[in-house]
Structure formats: C-alpha cells, structure tokens
Amino acid sequence: MPKIPRRQFLAKSAAFAAVAPLIPHVVTGQTPGRKLGVALVGLGSLSAGQIAPALQKTRNCRLAGIVTGTPSKAAEWKQKYGLSDKSIYDYKSMSRMADNKDIDIVYVVTPNALHLEHALAAAAAGKHVFCEKPMEISVDRCQQMIDAVKKAGKMLGVGYRCQFDPNHLECVRLAREKVLGDVKVIDANFGFAIGDPTQWRLKRELAGGGALMDVGIYCLQTTRMLTGEEPVWISASEVKTDAVKFKEVDETISWQTKFPGGVVTQCTSTYAANGLTGFRAATTRGSFGLEPAYFYTGNRGKRSDGPEINFPVPDQFVLELEDFADCIINKRPTKVPGEMGLQDVKYLTAIYESIKKGRPVSLA
Ligand code: NAD
C-alpha cells in the first residue's frame, strides 16, 4: 500500500467521515427480500459498457429485462445475462411489462428526445422510472414525464451519476461548510471531440441540442450542487467552427450565471475538443476543484490548502442504482428527482434563448 503522509491521511479520513452519510452504501436501511428488477430501454454504448456491468455488482437490484429494436442484440443479451424470453421486449411491446412482476424499475437509456415516450410506456405498465440525462429536450416534455410517473404512483429519478461520486460530494461539503471561506466564482468545463457525423447526437430531432445538452449539463449541475441555489440570470454565446457537422446542434457554448448568494459562474461545453473536464471553485481563502471531474472513474482534485481530493469510486452507476432501489425499498425520496431534471432543462433552454436573443436572460 502506498505510504500516505499523516496530514494528508487525517485530512482524507476527516473528509470521508463528513461525506460518508451522503454515500448510499452507508445510508442503506432495510434490504429487500429480493433484488428489485431493472429493465434497460436501449442497449447502446452506455447500457452495454456501464449500466449492465454495474447491475452485475449491485446489492439490491439486478438486470431483469431489456427493450431493444435489434433482434441480434436481444439474442446476445439473453445469452450473456441469462434473461428469459418473457423479459425481452421491443419498443412497441413495452405495455406487456405490466404482467411482468420481475421488473420493478425501467431505466431509459435511449436518445434524449425518446425519453418521454419510453418513460410514459414504463409508467403506464406500472413501473418506477429512472431516466438518463438530459431528462428530455423541453420543459414541457419533462413535466409530462413527471405527471405520468406521479399518476402511476411510482418514483422518477434522473441519472446524475456525479451526485453519487464521493469526490463531488467532498467538494459540496467544502463549499457548504465554507472550509476555505465563501465560494465566490465557479469555473466548470466539459467537452470532447465528437466523431461520427451521422450519429443521433448531431441530430436536433433526437438530441434536442448539442454539447450543451449532452455534457454542458454536468457543468450546470456542478454550479447548482456547489451553491445549493438556483441561478437567477444567464448569459451565453456560441461558436461554430464546423458549420456542416454542427448544422443542427451547438458545437461550443460558453455561459455565465449569477446565483442569489452572489456566486458567479463561467462554464463551457464543446464537441470540438478533448481535454476539457474540470471545475474550480474560487473562495475567499483559496480554491478547490476536480480535474478530471466528469469521468466514470478517476475523478480527483486539489484544495489550495494542501490535501488532495481523491476518494476511490467503486462504480458511479452502482452507487446511483443502489440508491434509487433503496429509495423505493425504504420509501424515501430520491435526491435526483424528475423536478431536478426539469430545472436543468429549463436553464439549458434559457442558455439557448440568451444566444438567440443576444442578451442575458433573467430567471427570477
Ligand atoms: P447510443 O447511441 O450508444 O445508444 C442509444 C440506444 O438507443 C441504441 O441502442 C439505439 O439502438 C437506441 N435507439 C432507439 N431508437 C433510436 C433512434 N430512433 N435513433 C437512434 N438510436 C435509437 O447512446 P448512449 O451513449 O448510450 O446514450 C443514451 C442516453 O444515455 C442519452 O440520453 C445520453 O445522454 C445518456 N448518456 C449518459 C451518460 C452518463 O454518463 N450518464 C453517458 C452516455 C450517455
């Protein structure tokens, strides 16, 4: 085991003790008689690479069904995960889930503008809904999802994995406890150089927007998490260096927000460049932040007074899934509800409005 300097170890231990109550593994209460069954809608890269493997490791939920439009994927997943024929659906047959007691939760992992359709089908079948970010592409569509799941008497959560990453939670603690004084300015950026020009992420109808909707939402979340407040004012500008590839969606957007407590933020999202994944909070006595901040693993950072922020993260998807299942089992509210997803879409929409109007937009 590498030797950790005592000061750093103590700082880490104290910090862990402080964030521990926020980590689902630590707070879980009653465990179920059986694991809750999760059906994945959309077997693309996130489902195959992250969520299904995470469901092999979760203590209180398990993969119990799939929804896919591709028969070859159905056969492959059936064999790989030992699924029965009755737990395999296509997008048109989701209503049959109503008769499948093995499925408790439907996790929607399709392109952004299809989330509502699939969440409505899940709610109509009497299932809890967990939905990937962004929740949908308009505030109205988010509200329809909230209403439908509420009417079904089920729980709705949004896949904000960073809300469960102990490194992010430590930064929230530093901000809220004013460990380095008051947070005054936050700088958050996320982007990657997008490849295939034919993918749905570049089609407005399916994505709702570009890098802002896809990765800018993480920066927006950071500013809301650290301040614990809602922005009152947003101003944004956009740059396109490839008008053909980004004909339908945004390539790079920078935006500023003001929060009621006086914090100002500066964020950038881009589909044009790699290496942009971090945030920094400047405080009255120093600073702290994560770099990288938004990866699935390995997020870490520094405090200006010395200690590193570097908690091991077993698997963000295990943490978010176990927490959602625990909310259902123990009948407690999720900390990533549909209302949080709707608020983010409201602010993303205001960013697009600010760009269109060429002036700041008031949210108060
Ligand atoms: P993907 O393209 O890899 O997979 C999308 C899936 O939807 C595929 O299985 C595809 O067949 C299916 N699909 C159904 N109808 C479709 C249609 N009309 N057009 C295109 N595909 C269709 O995408 P992904 O990266 O898995 O993203 C899915 C969702 O998950 C998105 O909302 C995305 O924002 C979100 N996501 C979240 C994270 C995260 O870290 N939380 C990471 C990646 C993606």
XYZ file of C-alpha atoms and ligand atoms in Angstrom:
408
model
C 0.000 0.000 0.000
C 1.489 3.429 -0.872
C 2.542 5.479 2.144
C 0.235 8.459 2.664
C 1.640 11.430 4.615
C -0.087 11.592 8.027
C -1.506 15.093 7.490
C -2.995 14.069 4.172
C -4.335 10.805 5.647
C -6.004 12.623 8.525
C -7.493 15.208 6.205
C -8.798 12.400 4.000
C -10.222 10.456 6.951
C -11.985 13.511 8.341
C -13.334 14.387 4.928
C -14.549 10.838 4.373
C -16.315 10.840 7.725
C -18.070 14.008 6.627
C -19.213 12.701 3.230
C -19.925 9.141 4.389
C -23.535 9.865 5.354
C -24.113 11.052 1.791
C -22.884 7.819 0.223
C -25.668 5.325 -0.474
C -23.671 2.295 0.706
C -23.501 3.872 4.130
C -27.105 5.002 4.448
C -28.959 1.952 3.180
C -31.512 0.793 5.698
C -33.894 -2.100 5.191
C -32.755 -4.515 2.484
C -35.308 -6.204 0.219
C -36.369 -9.832 0.367
C -35.428 -9.945 -3.295
C -33.400 -7.685 -5.546
C -35.503 -5.172 -7.492
C -35.609 -5.956 -11.207
C -34.353 -3.334 -13.656
C -35.242 -3.331 -17.370
C -32.946 -1.364 -19.675
C -34.536 0.504 -22.573
C -31.953 0.996 -25.339
C -28.883 -1.228 -25.476
C -26.369 1.312 -26.781
C -22.914 2.137 -25.512
C -23.937 3.349 -22.044
C -26.178 0.351 -21.325
C -23.663 -2.173 -22.652
C -20.487 -0.564 -21.325
C -21.576 0.806 -17.950
C -25.092 0.051 -16.743
C -25.419 -3.691 -17.394
C -21.976 -4.391 -15.873
C -22.944 -2.229 -12.869
C -26.153 -4.236 -12.429
C -23.995 -7.350 -12.014
C -22.477 -5.717 -8.915
C -25.480 -4.088 -7.226
C -26.698 -5.497 -3.913
C -30.372 -4.522 -4.083
C -31.223 -4.588 -7.805
C -30.410 -6.678 -10.863
C -30.883 -6.767 -14.626
C -34.339 -8.300 -15.178
C -35.311 -7.224 -18.686
C -34.328 -5.453 -21.897
C -36.061 -3.358 -24.532
C -34.391 -3.299 -27.937
C -35.319 -2.862 -31.574
C -32.477 -5.123 -32.728
C -33.173 -8.913 -32.621
C -29.444 -9.799 -32.745
C -28.825 -7.699 -29.617
C -31.762 -9.405 -27.881
C -30.204 -12.821 -28.571
C -26.750 -11.694 -27.446
C -28.009 -10.121 -24.195
C -30.318 -13.065 -23.476
C -27.363 -15.398 -23.510
C -24.881 -13.090 -21.783
C -27.171 -12.178 -18.876
C -29.340 -15.300 -18.657
C -32.589 -13.479 -19.462
C -35.840 -15.340 -20.123
C -37.865 -14.752 -23.315
C -40.685 -13.093 -21.363
C -38.280 -10.358 -20.200
C -37.251 -9.295 -23.702
C -39.272 -6.520 -25.333
C -39.152 -4.275 -28.347
C -40.203 -0.624 -28.243
C -43.758 -1.471 -29.318
C -44.350 -4.215 -26.739
C -43.394 -2.372 -23.539
C -47.026 -2.440 -22.361
C -46.573 -6.205 -21.797
C -44.297 -5.312 -18.874
C -47.437 -4.734 -16.823
C -47.671 -8.538 -16.488
C -44.014 -8.997 -15.563
C -43.596 -8.876 -11.790
C -39.821 -9.382 -12.103
C -39.479 -5.838 -13.448
C -39.783 -3.026 -10.877
C -37.737 -0.251 -12.491
C -37.401 0.797 -16.133
C -34.112 2.582 -16.883
C -34.462 4.730 -20.031
C -31.164 4.922 -21.969
C -32.285 5.978 -25.450
C -31.609 9.237 -27.362
C -32.754 12.294 -25.403
C -35.937 13.049 -27.365
C -37.214 9.468 -26.924
C -37.036 9.526 -23.115
C -40.619 10.755 -22.730
C -42.130 8.095 -24.989
C -40.292 5.311 -23.158
C -40.954 6.723 -19.697
C -44.665 7.040 -20.486
C -44.770 3.401 -21.606
C -42.982 2.333 -18.409
C -45.313 4.362 -16.165
C -48.367 3.001 -17.978
C -47.064 -0.507 -17.228
C -46.871 0.459 -13.543
C -43.069 0.664 -13.238
C -40.724 3.076 -11.480
C -38.692 5.117 -13.973
C -35.013 6.013 -13.937
C -34.101 8.223 -16.893
C -30.749 9.196 -18.362
C -29.705 12.826 -18.601
C -30.764 15.166 -20.084
C -34.202 14.168 -18.857
C -35.834 15.348 -22.116
C -35.461 18.121 -24.664
C -38.044 20.607 -23.364
C -39.508 21.665 -20.041
C -42.981 20.663 -21.219
C -41.819 17.127 -22.047
C -40.093 16.833 -18.643
C -43.315 17.936 -16.972
C -45.321 15.329 -18.912
C -42.930 12.659 -17.644
C -43.213 13.873 -14.039
C -47.028 13.928 -14.271
C -47.275 10.433 -15.788
C -44.996 8.783 -13.231
C -46.760 10.596 -10.400
C -50.159 9.487 -11.716
C -48.888 5.897 -11.779
C -47.864 6.303 -8.102
C -44.247 5.427 -8.953
C -40.837 7.049 -8.419
C -38.909 9.007 -11.051
C -35.149 9.595 -10.932
C -32.585 11.087 -13.328
C -29.170 9.522 -13.973
C -26.961 12.197 -12.452
C -24.055 9.902 -11.589
C -21.830 12.713 -10.254
C -24.363 13.293 -7.462
C -23.070 9.974 -6.053
C -19.332 10.429 -6.656
C -17.627 10.967 -3.271
C -15.197 13.425 -4.878
C -18.069 15.656 -5.988
C -19.716 15.237 -2.580
C -16.487 16.300 -0.872
C -16.492 19.491 -2.961
C -20.104 20.118 -1.934
C -19.002 19.711 1.707
C -16.098 22.144 1.253
C -18.498 24.678 -0.253
C -21.333 24.278 2.248
C -19.089 24.165 5.336
C -17.063 27.091 3.993
C -13.869 25.168 4.745
C -11.886 27.579 2.573
C -14.226 30.516 3.069
C -17.149 31.537 0.885
C -17.325 30.301 -2.703
C -17.342 33.342 -4.970
C -16.588 32.152 -8.507
C -17.041 28.743 -10.164
C -15.479 27.732 -13.439
C -16.716 24.420 -14.962
C -15.985 22.917 -18.380
C -16.730 19.670 -20.164
C -16.325 18.580 -23.757
C -14.973 16.041 -26.187
C -14.181 15.911 -29.882
C -17.213 14.126 -31.320
C -16.622 11.596 -34.101
C -19.166 10.039 -36.489
C -21.031 12.910 -38.203
C -24.125 10.712 -38.741
C -24.821 9.906 -35.062
C -28.045 10.927 -33.300
C -26.159 13.348 -31.010
C -25.800 15.675 -34.014
C -29.497 15.500 -34.989
C -31.695 18.123 -33.378
C -34.821 15.984 -33.544
C -33.276 13.237 -31.400
C -30.766 15.148 -29.273
C -32.596 18.441 -28.703
C -29.248 20.250 -28.833
C -25.540 19.559 -28.991
C -22.680 19.592 -26.491
C -24.667 21.786 -24.110
C -27.466 19.216 -23.669
C -25.037 16.302 -23.620
C -22.125 17.453 -21.459
C -22.760 21.086 -20.539
C -25.459 19.763 -18.226
C -22.720 18.352 -15.953
C -21.217 21.842 -15.534
C -24.636 23.298 -14.794
C -25.178 20.544 -12.207
C -21.827 21.364 -10.576
C -22.799 25.010 -10.139
C -26.173 24.046 -8.629
C -24.595 21.404 -6.372
C -21.840 23.662 -5.027
C -24.076 26.668 -4.400
C -27.176 24.730 -3.337
C -29.055 27.524 -5.125
C -30.892 28.167 -8.379
C -29.444 30.663 -10.889
C -31.218 33.986 -11.321
C -29.569 35.154 -14.529
C -27.903 33.503 -17.524
C -25.919 34.946 -20.418
C -24.462 32.809 -23.206
C -22.619 32.875 -26.508
C -21.925 30.235 -29.147
C -19.115 29.478 -31.582
C -19.279 27.104 -34.572
C -16.067 26.245 -36.396
C -17.674 23.459 -38.458
C -20.995 24.683 -39.791
C -21.598 21.465 -41.740
C -21.075 18.944 -38.937
C -22.861 21.166 -36.433
C -25.607 22.317 -38.777
C -28.386 21.194 -36.423
C -26.826 21.427 -32.950
C -24.408 23.531 -30.926
C -20.665 22.890 -31.098
C -19.233 25.186 -28.399
C -21.146 27.347 -25.927
C -19.859 29.477 -23.065
C -22.244 30.799 -20.473
C -22.236 32.832 -17.312
C -24.708 32.576 -14.469
C -25.362 34.547 -11.316
C -26.698 32.874 -8.159
C -28.734 34.680 -5.481
C -25.975 34.381 -2.848
C -23.576 36.280 -5.119
C -21.690 33.393 -6.756
C -20.904 33.932 -10.433
C -20.067 31.041 -12.734
C -18.355 30.623 -16.080
C -18.924 27.360 -17.985
C -18.066 25.952 -21.398
C -19.347 22.883 -23.251
C -17.874 21.690 -26.532
C -17.988 18.904 -29.124
C -14.830 20.322 -30.751
C -12.024 19.448 -28.339
C -10.815 16.836 -25.886
C -9.175 17.534 -22.557
C -11.873 19.769 -21.114
C -13.265 18.131 -17.967
C -12.926 20.010 -14.751
C -14.192 22.614 -12.352
C -12.679 25.024 -9.876
C -14.345 26.977 -7.098
C -12.552 30.160 -6.048
C -13.217 31.061 -2.416
C -12.401 33.940 -0.088
C -9.426 31.986 1.319
C -8.297 29.824 -1.600
C -9.803 27.355 -4.025
C -10.718 23.727 -4.669
C -11.862 21.667 -7.612
C -11.653 18.454 -9.607
C -9.656 17.699 -12.759
C -10.830 15.396 -14.222
C -14.278 15.912 -12.783
C -16.719 14.161 -15.081
C -15.197 10.800 -15.957
C -16.775 7.493 -14.912
C -13.696 6.744 -12.788
C -10.605 8.551 -11.578
C -12.103 11.948 -10.779
C -9.799 13.758 -8.400
C -8.688 17.207 -7.400
C -6.923 19.562 -5.051
C -7.515 22.045 -2.298
C -5.359 25.181 -2.172
C -4.532 24.441 1.494
C -2.830 21.164 0.619
C -4.930 17.995 0.812
C -5.791 16.120 -2.306
C -9.393 15.211 -3.122
C -9.071 11.639 -4.296
C -11.658 9.200 -2.968
C -11.877 5.824 -4.619
C -15.127 5.413 -6.539
C -16.186 1.779 -6.852
C -18.631 2.489 -9.699
C -20.815 5.588 -10.055
C -23.543 3.542 -11.751
C -23.626 1.010 -8.900
C -23.980 3.926 -6.465
C -26.829 5.634 -8.363
C -28.715 2.370 -8.998
C -28.394 1.131 -5.418
C -29.559 4.485 -4.138
C -32.634 4.543 -6.399
C -33.535 0.968 -5.429
C -33.022 1.868 -1.767
C -35.373 4.864 -2.159
C -38.074 2.524 -3.466
C -37.473 -0.163 -0.839
C -37.358 2.250 2.082
C -39.934 4.679 0.658
C -37.688 7.726 0.842
C -37.354 10.470 -1.784
C -34.539 10.326 -4.327
C -32.023 13.165 -4.341
C -32.139 13.136 -8.174
C -35.886 13.564 -8.828
C -37.585 14.462 -12.093
C -38.023 18.019 -10.787
C -34.217 18.392 -10.720
C -34.019 17.144 -14.316
C -36.724 19.610 -15.357
C -34.902 22.546 -13.722
C -31.729 21.729 -15.651
C -33.648 21.598 -18.945
C -35.200 24.967 -18.039
C -31.715 26.517 -17.618
C -30.355 24.849 -20.780
C -33.339 26.282 -22.654
C -32.557 29.730 -21.187
C -28.968 29.416 -22.448
C -30.248 28.777 -25.989
C -32.678 31.683 -25.582
C -29.864 34.004 -24.491
C -27.816 33.033 -27.570
C -30.795 33.588 -29.851
C -31.694 36.958 -28.349
C -28.100 38.111 -27.959
C -28.688 39.244 -24.384
C -28.843 37.907 -20.808
C -31.996 36.088 -19.719
C -33.495 36.645 -16.280
C -34.688 33.532 -14.444
C -36.001 35.210 -11.331
P -26.122 5.132 -28.037
O -26.302 5.733 -29.385
O -24.890 4.362 -27.789
O -27.374 4.195 -27.702
C -28.700 4.603 -27.926
C -29.592 3.392 -27.974
O -30.919 3.834 -28.322
C -29.177 2.364 -29.038
O -29.316 1.075 -28.522
C -30.172 2.603 -30.167
O -30.419 1.430 -30.935
C -31.413 3.005 -29.380
N -32.381 3.739 -30.186
C -33.714 3.550 -30.151
N -34.346 4.324 -31.013
C -33.391 5.034 -31.651
C -33.436 6.008 -32.677
N -34.585 6.414 -33.224
N -32.266 6.544 -33.094
C -31.094 6.180 -32.527
N -30.996 5.238 -31.542
C -32.140 4.675 -31.117
O -26.279 6.314 -26.995
P -25.783 6.328 -25.477
O -24.440 6.972 -25.430
O -25.955 5.018 -24.860
O -26.801 7.424 -24.857
C -28.131 7.088 -24.486
C -28.621 8.076 -23.422
O -27.767 7.998 -22.287
C -28.625 9.542 -23.836
O -29.712 10.215 -23.266
C -27.335 10.075 -23.262
O -27.362 11.472 -22.983
C -27.209 9.278 -21.999
N -25.809 9.078 -21.581
C -25.484 9.306 -20.286
C -24.192 9.108 -19.850
C -23.847 9.287 -18.411
O -22.668 9.356 -18.097
N -24.822 9.355 -17.522
C -23.208 8.694 -20.748
C -23.578 8.445 -22.081
C -24.885 8.644 -22.477
